[in-house]
Amino acid sequence: QAAIDYLANPQDFKDYDWQDLIYRTAPMQNHDLSVSGGGDFGTYRISAGYLNQQGITIGTGYKRGNVRANSEFNINENLKFGQSISLAKSNTETEPYAFSRSTFYQAIAMYPYFSPKLPNGDWRTSSFYYGGGDNPEALIRNPFHYRSIWNGDQNDNDISLNMYGELIITKGLQYKLSGSYSEGSFRTRNYFGDKGEFQDEYFDDNLSLFEAEGTSYNYSIDNILKY
């Protein structure tokens, strides 16, 4: 029906470039700071970084902070040990989706005469009038409206630790003990706000929340005798 109305009275409609609407100039900032030094006792290096990157699609972005420290110390001419530690924390603002369809999909499928907003300034909903029949699966959603009722992100934490000791037993005979440990965890969250009278269009209850989290561990120990 929307297409019929558009063909009958094109002067009553405006044209909208939906890909231009959902994309944006996405600035990125990246900061790094490091300190290093050394001498007869050994060497060391400590570094930290921060990254903040907006996504080129509305409602997306990525932030990460990390710290790393490396050192190696000479106890004497026959014994030394070293370590490296790294910590990283990140947050990903995930792209809104409906029926596993991305914002980009909605933009390229959206009718060019479908206005993003109503005359009163509210986001226009993807009504059945524009959606193509009585099948909710066929709906093409206004990505701006969907973004206003959907919020999702994922937090990741990573820890890595490596240590080693190296001993020269005698000329030509060397022993090295090393160990490593790493841990990674994530937590993802999707929140659906109040959809009001348009609840049926999204197949999700009002004010619903989905969360998932997990943690993984890895460790290893190596004993190496070299001659």
Short mmCIF file of C-alpha atoms in Angstrom, two decimals, residues 64-202:
data_model
loop_
_atom_site.label_atom_id
_atom_site.label_comp_id
_atom_site.label_asym_id
_atom_site.label_seq_id
_atom_site.Cartn_x
_atom_site.Cartn_y
_atom_site.Cartn_z
CA ARG A 64 39.87 -0.53 25.55
CA GLY A 65 42.39 0.12 28.31
CA ASN A 66 45.52 -1.97 28.86
CA VAL A 67 48.63 -2.12 31.04
CA ARG A 68 51.76 -4.22 30.45
CA ALA A 69 54.96 -4.71 32.43
CA ASN A 70 58.11 -6.65 31.39
CA SER A 71 61.31 -7.09 33.36
CA GLU A 72 64.42 -9.25 33.54
CA PHE A 73 66.80 -9.27 36.51
CA ASN A 74 70.33 -10.66 36.78
CA ILE A 75 70.89 -12.15 40.22
CA ASN A 76 74.46 -13.09 39.34
CA GLU A 77 76.35 -14.25 36.27
CA ASN A 78 74.70 -17.67 36.46
CA LEU A 79 71.12 -16.86 37.47
CA LYS A 80 68.46 -14.55 36.10
CA PHE A 81 64.70 -14.39 36.09
CA GLY A 82 62.03 -12.38 34.29
CA GLN A 83 58.34 -11.79 34.00
CA SER A 84 55.66 -10.15 31.90
CA ILE A 85 52.19 -9.15 33.04
CA SER A 86 49.42 -7.71 30.88
CA LEU A 87 45.93 -6.56 31.83
CA ALA A 88 43.27 -5.44 29.36
CA LYS A 89 39.67 -4.34 29.75
CA SER A 90 37.36 -3.50 26.86
CA ASN A 91 33.76 -2.54 26.18
CA THR A 92 32.01 -3.07 22.86
CA GLU A 93 28.79 -1.21 22.14
CA THR A 94 27.16 -3.76 19.87
CA GLU A 95 25.04 -3.02 16.83
CA PRO A 96 21.26 -3.10 17.29
CA TYR A 97 19.61 -5.95 15.45
CA ALA A 98 16.13 -7.29 14.82
CA PHE A 99 15.55 -10.90 13.81
CA SER A 100 19.35 -11.14 13.43
CA ARG A 101 19.24 -8.37 10.83
CA SER A 102 21.76 -5.61 11.20
CA THR A 103 21.32 -1.86 11.01
CA PHE A 104 22.93 -1.96 7.56
CA TYR A 105 20.40 -4.54 6.37
CA GLN A 106 17.53 -2.36 7.57
CA ALA A 107 19.00 0.68 5.81
CA ILE A 108 19.44 -0.93 2.39
CA ALA A 109 15.98 -2.54 2.59
CA MET A 110 14.16 0.57 3.89
CA TYR A 111 11.87 2.44 1.52
CA PRO A 112 13.45 5.76 0.45
CA TYR A 113 10.16 7.60 1.09
CA PHE A 114 9.90 6.39 4.70
CA SER A 115 10.75 9.35 6.95
CA PRO A 116 12.88 8.66 10.06
CA LYS A 117 10.74 10.93 12.25
CA LEU A 118 7.12 11.93 12.68
CA PRO A 119 6.06 15.57 12.43
CA ASN A 120 6.13 15.78 16.25
CA GLY A 121 9.80 14.71 16.33
CA ASP A 122 9.30 11.13 17.54
CA TRP A 123 10.98 8.27 15.69
CA ARG A 124 8.61 6.77 13.16
CA THR A 125 7.87 3.12 13.87
CA SER A 126 8.08 0.43 11.21
CA SER A 127 4.35 -0.14 10.92
CA PHE A 128 2.73 -2.98 9.03
CA TYR A 129 1.73 -0.38 6.47
CA TYR A 130 5.37 -0.09 5.44
CA GLY A 131 6.39 -3.58 6.50
CA GLY A 132 4.71 -5.68 3.87
CA GLY A 133 1.70 -7.63 5.08
CA ASP A 134 0.65 -9.42 8.22
CA ASN A 135 3.86 -11.39 8.68
CA PRO A 136 6.02 -9.67 11.35
CA GLU A 137 9.09 -11.37 9.90
CA ALA A 138 8.65 -9.27 6.77
CA LEU A 139 8.89 -6.00 8.69
CA ILE A 140 11.63 -3.59 7.79
CA ARG A 141 12.40 -1.65 10.95
CA ASN A 142 13.41 1.94 11.39
CA PRO A 143 16.95 1.51 12.79
CA PHE A 144 16.69 4.78 14.70
CA HIS A 145 13.49 3.72 16.44
CA TYR A 146 14.90 0.29 17.18
CA ARG A 147 18.06 1.82 18.62
CA SER A 148 15.95 3.94 20.98
CA ILE A 149 14.43 0.85 22.62
CA TRP A 150 17.40 -1.55 22.39
CA ASN A 151 20.72 -1.35 24.19
CA GLY A 152 23.49 -3.92 24.14
CA ASP A 153 27.15 -4.17 25.02
CA GLN A 154 29.86 -6.65 25.91
CA ASN A 155 32.62 -6.30 28.50
CA ASP A 156 35.83 -8.32 28.20
CA ASN A 157 38.65 -8.74 30.73
CA ASP A 158 41.95 -10.43 29.94
CA ILE A 159 44.90 -11.24 32.22
CA SER A 160 48.18 -12.79 31.10
CA LEU A 161 51.16 -13.66 33.32
CA ASN A 162 54.47 -15.21 32.27
CA MET A 163 57.49 -15.90 34.52
CA TYR A 164 60.77 -17.70 34.00
CA GLY A 165 64.05 -18.45 35.71
CA GLU A 166 67.29 -19.43 33.97
CA LEU A 167 70.28 -21.09 35.64
CA ILE A 168 73.67 -21.91 34.17
CA ILE A 169 74.61 -25.10 36.02
CA THR A 170 78.02 -25.43 34.45
CA LYS A 171 79.66 -24.44 31.22
CA GLY A 172 77.43 -25.63 28.39
CA LEU A 173 74.62 -26.90 30.69
CA GLN A 174 71.61 -24.65 31.24
CA TYR A 175 68.24 -25.13 32.97
CA LYS A 176 65.15 -22.99 32.42
CA LEU A 177 61.85 -23.11 34.30
CA SER A 178 58.97 -21.10 32.85
CA GLY A 179 55.27 -20.85 33.54
CA SER A 180 52.35 -18.95 32.07
CA TYR A 181 48.78 -18.25 33.11
CA SER A 182 45.99 -16.51 31.24
CA GLU A 183 42.40 -15.76 32.09
CA GLY A 184 39.68 -14.30 29.91
CA SER A 185 36.16 -13.36 30.89
CA PHE A 186 33.22 -11.74 29.13
CA ARG A 187 29.80 -10.44 30.00
CA THR A 188 27.24 -9.58 27.33
CA ARG A 189 24.02 -7.68 27.94
CA ASN A 190 20.98 -6.92 25.76
CA TYR A 191 18.23 -4.71 27.13
CA PHE A 192 14.87 -4.00 25.49
CA GLY A 193 13.03 -0.92 26.67
CA ASP A 194 9.35 -0.04 26.59
CA LYS A 195 7.94 -0.63 23.10
CA GLY A 196 4.47 0.60 23.98
CA GLU A 197 1.78 -0.17 21.42
CA PHE A 198 4.37 -1.54 18.97
CA GLN A 199 5.39 -4.48 21.13
CA ASP A 200 4.09 -7.13 18.72
CA GLU A 201 6.34 -5.88 15.95
CA TYR A 202 9.48 -7.01 17.78
#
